[in-house]
């Protein structure tokens, strides 16, 4: 039996081959491969698509998180970052790189997204920022979080949206990336808007923060060779990736609709003993994730029928052996849901280039499972 993969990037290439080859030739022939017109054009287009004023391209999504945190966590007395432990370690990595302390709060089981009440309970005088991850392509109600922080007396705490899995996501009156002080995106190839290599961006409606981001992603320069800001680095979105992303942007809405239709088909398959992870505020189906009490048994059932599975993500940040002994804190309400869920989550294939026959096959495999 032919295996149905979690993703197949070659299919994406073949689908857009003519455009991608033309773009490659044009960019390479221009001799302008860094910080050129394609970069500027894509950033304008992506900012407009997200309804945000400023977009600054960077080298990858991890750099975006690090630079965003450097921009807003500037008070030596406020070095804690409230975040979740179930989102793959990316925010924690950024915190470790610049000496910040992650404070982990729990998630809502049905969505696997940060619990707003527990976030507010973990915020205090040492909080420098809150990072909200729109995990699996599900929207966190950031306006509700902002209102809750304001009511608790923490209106000045910056919010960073991690939108690495949320390109084109809309809900709560706007789009993911338009709610926070800053928003970070990754354009890793498997993302809803993915390039043919690494890439990332930081978005904001604040002109001063946009200027700060632009300096930090280019050595801290104000002008060439003129370092005015400490903590800068070299992190640029190259011309080739920017041009590829601009071409893919016009397909984003249709691709997201295809992802959601795949998940809808899976839901309708009559699956037994599993719950589909979903946000009530909006989704773009970055991943199709279930919760089940016997993950190994379900994975074995699907694998035997040629359906690939994966776990996003199998280890909580606070339990990573490489960070053993590093400074961290658990919020006052604990992370019981996160600990329970990390043993129950399982991802199944969901990407726009899946064929109808493959979708039907996954539906049959899911429908034949009995808890």
Coordinates of C-alpha atoms in Angstrom, one line a residue:
X1 CA 0.0 0.0 0.0
X2 CA 1.3 3.5 -0.9
X3 CA 1.9 5.5 2.3
X4 CA 0.1 8.8 2.6
X5 CA 2.7 11.2 4.0
X6 CA 2.3 14.0 6.5
X7 CA 3.4 16.4 3.8
X8 CA 4.9 16.3 0.3
X9 CA 6.8 19.4 -0.7
X10 CA 7.7 18.1 -4.1
X11 CA 4.0 18.2 -5.0
X12 CA 3.9 21.9 -4.1
X13 CA 6.9 22.5 -6.3
X14 CA 5.4 20.6 -9.2
X15 CA 2.1 22.5 -8.8
X16 CA 3.9 25.9 -9.1
X17 CA 6.9 24.7 -11.2
X18 CA 6.6 27.2 -14.1
X19 CA 6.2 30.2 -11.8
X20 CA 9.0 29.1 -9.5
X21 CA 11.5 28.5 -12.3
X22 CA 10.6 31.9 -13.9
X23 CA 11.0 33.7 -10.6
X24 CA 14.4 31.9 -10.0
X25 CA 15.7 33.0 -13.4
X26 CA 14.5 36.6 -12.9
X27 CA 15.9 37.0 -9.5
X28 CA 19.3 35.3 -10.2
X29 CA 19.7 37.3 -13.4
X30 CA 19.1 40.6 -11.6
X31 CA 22.2 40.2 -9.5
X32 CA 20.3 41.7 -6.6
X33 CA 19.9 38.8 -4.1
X34 CA 19.7 40.5 -0.7
X35 CA 17.4 43.4 0.5
X36 CA 16.1 44.2 -3.0
X37 CA 12.8 45.0 -4.6
X38 CA 11.2 41.6 -4.2
X39 CA 11.8 41.8 -0.4
X40 CA 10.2 45.2 -0.2
X41 CA 7.3 44.2 -2.4
X42 CA 6.5 41.0 -0.5
X43 CA 6.7 42.8 2.9
X44 CA 4.2 45.4 1.6
X45 CA 1.9 42.7 0.3
X46 CA 2.0 40.5 3.4
X47 CA 1.4 43.5 5.7
X48 CA -1.6 44.5 3.6
X49 CA -2.9 40.9 3.6
X50 CA -2.6 40.8 7.4
X51 CA -4.1 44.3 7.8
X52 CA -1.0 45.5 9.6
X53 CA 1.0 48.6 8.9
X54 CA 4.6 47.3 8.9
X55 CA 6.3 44.0 7.9
X56 CA 10.0 43.5 8.2
X57 CA 11.5 40.3 6.7
X58 CA 14.0 38.3 8.7
X59 CA 15.9 35.1 8.2
X60 CA 13.5 32.7 10.0
X61 CA 10.8 32.5 12.6
X62 CA 13.1 31.8 15.4
X63 CA 15.0 35.0 14.7
X64 CA 11.7 36.8 14.6
X65 CA 10.8 35.7 18.1
X66 CA 14.2 36.6 19.5
X67 CA 14.2 40.1 17.8
X68 CA 10.6 40.7 18.9
X69 CA 11.5 39.9 22.5
X70 CA 14.5 42.1 22.4
X71 CA 12.3 45.0 21.2
X72 CA 9.8 44.8 24.1
X73 CA 11.6 43.3 27.0
X74 CA 13.9 46.1 27.9
X75 CA 13.4 46.7 31.6
X76 CA 16.0 44.8 33.7
X77 CA 13.4 44.3 36.4
X78 CA 10.9 42.7 34.0
X79 CA 12.7 39.6 32.6
X80 CA 9.9 37.0 32.7
X81 CA 8.0 35.9 29.6
X82 CA 4.6 34.2 30.1
X83 CA 4.0 31.5 27.5
X84 CA 2.9 27.9 27.0
X85 CA 5.0 24.7 27.3
X86 CA 3.3 22.7 24.5
X87 CA 4.3 24.7 21.4
X88 CA 7.6 23.1 20.3
X89 CA 10.2 25.1 22.3
X90 CA 10.5 28.1 19.9
X91 CA 9.6 30.8 22.4
X92 CA 11.7 29.1 25.1
X93 CA 14.7 29.0 22.7
X94 CA 14.4 32.7 22.1
X95 CA 14.1 33.4 25.8
X96 CA 17.2 31.3 26.6
X97 CA 19.3 33.2 23.9
X98 CA 18.7 36.5 25.5
X99 CA 18.6 35.6 29.2
X100 CA 14.8 35.8 29.8
X101 CA 12.8 33.4 32.1
X102 CA 9.9 31.5 30.6
X103 CA 6.8 31.2 32.8
X104 CA 4.6 28.4 31.6
X105 CA 0.9 28.5 31.8
X106 CA -1.7 25.9 30.9
X107 CA -3.9 25.5 27.8
X108 CA -7.5 24.9 27.1
X109 CA -7.9 21.2 26.3
X110 CA -10.2 21.4 23.3
X111 CA -8.1 23.9 21.4
X112 CA -4.6 23.3 23.0
X113 CA -4.3 27.1 23.1
X114 CA -3.3 29.3 26.0
X115 CA -5.8 29.7 28.8
X116 CA -6.5 33.4 29.2
X117 CA -7.4 33.3 32.9
X118 CA -4.2 31.4 33.8
X119 CA -2.1 33.8 31.7
X120 CA -3.4 36.7 33.6
X121 CA -2.8 34.9 36.9
X122 CA 0.8 34.4 36.0
X123 CA 1.5 38.0 35.1
X124 CA 3.2 40.1 37.7
X125 CA 5.7 42.9 38.4
X126 CA 8.5 40.8 36.8
X127 CA 6.6 40.2 33.5
X128 CA 8.3 41.6 30.4
X129 CA 5.9 40.2 27.8
X130 CA 3.3 37.6 27.0
X131 CA 3.8 35.4 24.0
X132 CA 0.6 34.0 22.5
X133 CA 1.0 31.0 20.1
X134 CA -1.8 30.4 17.5
X135 CA -1.0 26.7 17.7
X136 CA -2.0 24.3 14.9
X137 CA -3.6 27.2 13.0
X138 CA -6.2 27.9 15.7
X139 CA -6.8 31.5 16.9
X140 CA -6.3 32.7 20.4
X141 CA -8.8 35.4 21.4
X142 CA -6.1 38.1 21.9
X143 CA -8.5 40.9 22.3
X144 CA -10.1 39.1 25.3
X145 CA -6.6 38.5 26.7
X146 CA -5.8 42.2 26.3
X147 CA -9.0 43.2 28.1
X148 CA -8.3 40.7 30.9
X149 CA -4.8 42.1 31.4
X150 CA -6.2 45.6 31.4
X151 CA -8.8 44.7 34.0
X152 CA -6.1 43.1 36.2
X153 CA -4.0 46.3 36.0
X154 CA -1.4 45.0 33.5
X155 CA -2.4 47.0 30.4
X156 CA 1.2 47.9 29.8
X157 CA 2.4 44.3 29.4
X158 CA 3.4 43.8 25.7
X159 CA 1.8 40.9 23.8
X160 CA 3.7 39.1 21.0
X161 CA 1.7 36.8 18.7
X162 CA 3.6 33.8 17.4
X163 CA 1.8 33.3 14.1
X164 CA 4.2 30.6 12.7
X165 CA 1.2 28.3 12.1
X166 CA -1.4 31.0 11.4
X167 CA -0.9 32.6 8.0
X168 CA -4.1 34.0 6.7
X169 CA -6.0 33.2 10.0
X170 CA -8.9 35.5 10.8
X171 CA -11.3 35.9 13.6
X172 CA -12.2 38.1 16.6
X173 CA -12.7 41.0 14.2
X174 CA -9.2 40.9 12.6
X175 CA -6.4 38.6 11.6
X176 CA -3.7 36.8 13.4
X177 CA -0.8 39.2 13.6
X178 CA -2.9 42.3 13.9
X179 CA -3.7 42.1 17.7
X180 CA -0.4 42.1 19.5
X181 CA 2.3 44.7 19.9
X182 CA 4.4 42.6 17.6
X183 CA 3.7 39.4 15.6
X184 CA 6.2 36.9 14.4
X185 CA 5.9 34.6 11.3
X186 CA 7.9 31.7 10.0
X187 CA 7.9 30.8 6.3
X188 CA 9.4 27.4 6.7
X189 CA 8.4 25.2 3.7
X190 CA 5.7 23.3 5.5
X191 CA 3.9 26.4 6.8
X192 CA 0.5 27.5 5.3
X193 CA 2.6 30.2 3.5
X194 CA 6.0 28.5 3.0
X195 CA 9.0 29.3 1.0
X196 CA 11.6 27.0 -0.6
X197 CA 13.9 27.5 2.4
X198 CA 14.0 29.4 5.6
X199 CA 12.4 32.8 6.1
X200 CA 10.4 34.8 8.6
X201 CA 8.9 38.2 9.3
X202 CA 7.9 40.5 12.1
X203 CA 4.7 42.6 11.8
X204 CA 3.5 45.6 13.9
X205 CA 1.3 48.6 13.8
X206 CA 3.8 50.6 15.8
X207 CA 6.2 52.7 13.8
X208 CA 8.8 53.0 16.6
X209 CA 8.8 49.2 17.1
X210 CA 9.1 48.7 13.3
X211 CA 12.2 50.9 13.3
X212 CA 13.6 49.0 16.2
X213 CA 13.1 45.7 14.5
X214 CA 14.7 47.0 11.3
X215 CA 17.8 48.0 13.2
X216 CA 18.1 44.7 15.2
X217 CA 17.8 42.5 12.2
X218 CA 20.7 44.4 10.6
X219 CA 23.5 44.5 13.2
X220 CA 21.8 47.4 15.2
X221 CA 22.6 49.8 12.3
X222 CA 20.8 53.1 11.9
X223 CA 22.8 53.7 8.7
X224 CA 25.4 51.5 7.1
X225 CA 28.2 50.6 9.6
X226 CA 26.6 52.9 12.2
X227 CA 25.6 50.7 15.2
X228 CA 23.1 52.6 17.4
X229 CA 21.3 49.6 19.1
X230 CA 22.9 46.8 21.1
X231 CA 21.8 43.3 20.5
X232 CA 21.6 43.4 16.7
X233 CA 22.3 40.5 14.4
X234 CA 22.3 39.6 10.7
X235 CA 18.8 38.2 9.9
X236 CA 17.5 39.0 6.4
X237 CA 14.8 37.5 4.2
X238 CA 16.7 37.0 0.9
X239 CA 15.3 38.1 -2.4
X240 CA 14.7 34.6 -3.8
X241 CA 12.5 33.5 -0.9
X242 CA 10.7 36.9 -0.9
X243 CA 9.8 36.4 -4.5
X244 CA 8.7 32.8 -4.0
X245 CA 6.5 33.9 -1.0
X246 CA 4.9 36.7 -3.0
X247 CA 3.9 34.1 -5.7
X248 CA 2.5 31.8 -3.0
X249 CA 0.6 34.5 -1.2
X250 CA -2.1 34.6 -3.9
X251 CA -2.8 31.0 -3.2
X252 CA -3.0 31.2 0.6
X253 CA -6.7 31.7 1.0
X254 CA -7.6 28.8 -1.3
X255 CA -5.0 26.5 0.3
X256 CA -6.3 27.3 3.8
X257 CA -9.8 26.5 2.6
X258 CA -8.5 23.2 1.2
X259 CA -6.9 22.4 4.6
X260 CA -10.1 23.1 6.4
X261 CA -12.2 21.0 4.0
X262 CA -9.8 18.0 4.6
X263 CA -10.3 18.3 8.4
X264 CA -14.1 18.6 7.9
X265 CA -14.0 15.4 5.9
X266 CA -12.0 13.7 8.7
X267 CA -14.5 14.9 11.3
X268 CA -17.4 13.5 9.2
X269 CA -15.8 10.1 9.0
X270 CA -17.4 9.0 12.3
X271 CA -14.2 8.5 14.2
X272 CA -14.5 6.7 17.5
X273 CA -12.6 7.6 20.7
X274 CA -10.9 10.7 19.4
X275 CA -11.5 14.5 19.7
X276 CA -10.5 17.0 17.1
X277 CA -8.4 19.9 18.3
X278 CA -10.0 23.2 17.2
X279 CA -10.3 26.8 18.2
X280 CA -13.8 28.3 18.5
X281 CA -12.5 31.7 17.2
X282 CA -11.0 30.6 13.8
X283 CA -8.8 28.1 12.1
X284 CA -6.6 27.7 9.1
X285 CA -5.9 24.0 9.5
X286 CA -2.1 24.1 9.7
X287 CA -2.2 20.7 11.3
X288 CA -5.0 18.1 11.7
X289 CA -4.6 17.1 15.4
X290 CA -6.6 14.7 17.5
X291 CA -6.7 13.9 21.2
X292 CA -7.1 10.2 22.0
X293 CA -6.6 8.1 25.2
X294 CA -4.6 5.4 23.4
X295 CA -2.3 7.3 21.0
X296 CA 0.0 4.4 20.2
X297 CA -2.9 2.1 19.3
X298 CA -4.4 4.8 17.0
X299 CA -1.1 5.5 15.4
X300 CA -0.5 1.8 14.8
X301 CA -3.9 1.4 13.3
X302 CA -3.4 4.3 10.8
X303 CA 0.2 3.3 10.0
X304 CA -0.9 -0.3 9.2
X305 CA -3.3 1.3 6.6
X306 CA -0.6 3.4 5.0
X307 CA -1.4 6.7 6.8
X308 CA 1.5 8.6 8.3
X309 CA 1.2 10.1 11.7
X310 CA 3.3 12.5 13.8
X311 CA 3.3 14.2 17.2
X312 CA 3.3 18.0 17.4
X313 CA 4.9 18.2 20.0
X314 CA 6.0 15.2 22.1
X315 CA 7.9 16.9 24.9
X316 CA 6.9 20.0 26.9
X317 CA 9.4 22.8 27.1
X318 CA 9.7 22.6 30.8
X319 CA 10.7 18.9 30.5
X320 CA 13.4 19.1 27.9
X321 CA 16.6 17.5 29.2
X322 CA 18.8 20.2 27.4
X323 CA 17.2 22.8 29.6
X324 CA 17.4 20.9 32.8
X325 CA 18.6 23.3 35.5
X326 CA 17.8 26.4 33.4
X327 CA 15.8 29.1 35.1
X328 CA 12.0 28.7 34.5
X329 CA 8.8 28.9 36.4
X330 CA 5.4 27.3 36.2
X331 CA 2.4 29.6 36.6
X332 CA 0.3 29.5 39.8
X333 CA -2.4 27.3 38.3
X334 CA 0.0 24.6 37.1
X335 CA 0.0 22.9 33.7
X336 CA -2.1 19.8 34.3
X337 CA -3.9 20.0 31.0
X338 CA -0.6 20.4 29.1
X339 CA 0.8 17.4 30.8
X340 CA -2.2 15.3 30.2
X341 CA -2.5 16.4 26.5
X342 CA 1.1 15.8 25.5
X343 CA 0.4 12.0 26.0
X344 CA -2.8 12.2 23.9
X345 CA -2.1 14.3 20.8
X346 CA -1.6 12.9 17.4
X347 CA -1.4 14.6 14.0
X348 CA -2.6 13.1 10.7
X349 CA -1.9 14.2 7.1
X350 CA -3.4 17.6 6.1
X351 CA -1.8 19.6 3.2
X352 CA -3.4 21.3 0.2
X353 CA -1.9 18.9 -2.4
X354 CA -3.5 15.8 -1.0
X355 CA -5.6 14.1 -3.6
X356 CA -9.3 13.4 -3.0
X357 CA -8.5 9.6 -3.0
X358 CA -5.9 10.1 -0.3
X359 CA -8.4 12.1 1.8
X360 CA -11.0 9.4 1.4
X361 CA -8.4 6.7 2.3
X362 CA -7.6 8.6 5.6
X363 CA -11.3 9.0 6.3
X364 CA -11.7 5.2 5.9
X365 CA -8.8 4.5 8.1
X366 CA -10.1 6.8 10.8
X367 CA -13.6 5.5 10.5
X368 CA -12.5 1.9 10.9
X369 CA -10.8 2.7 14.2
X370 CA -12.6 1.5 17.4
X371 CA -11.6 2.7 20.8

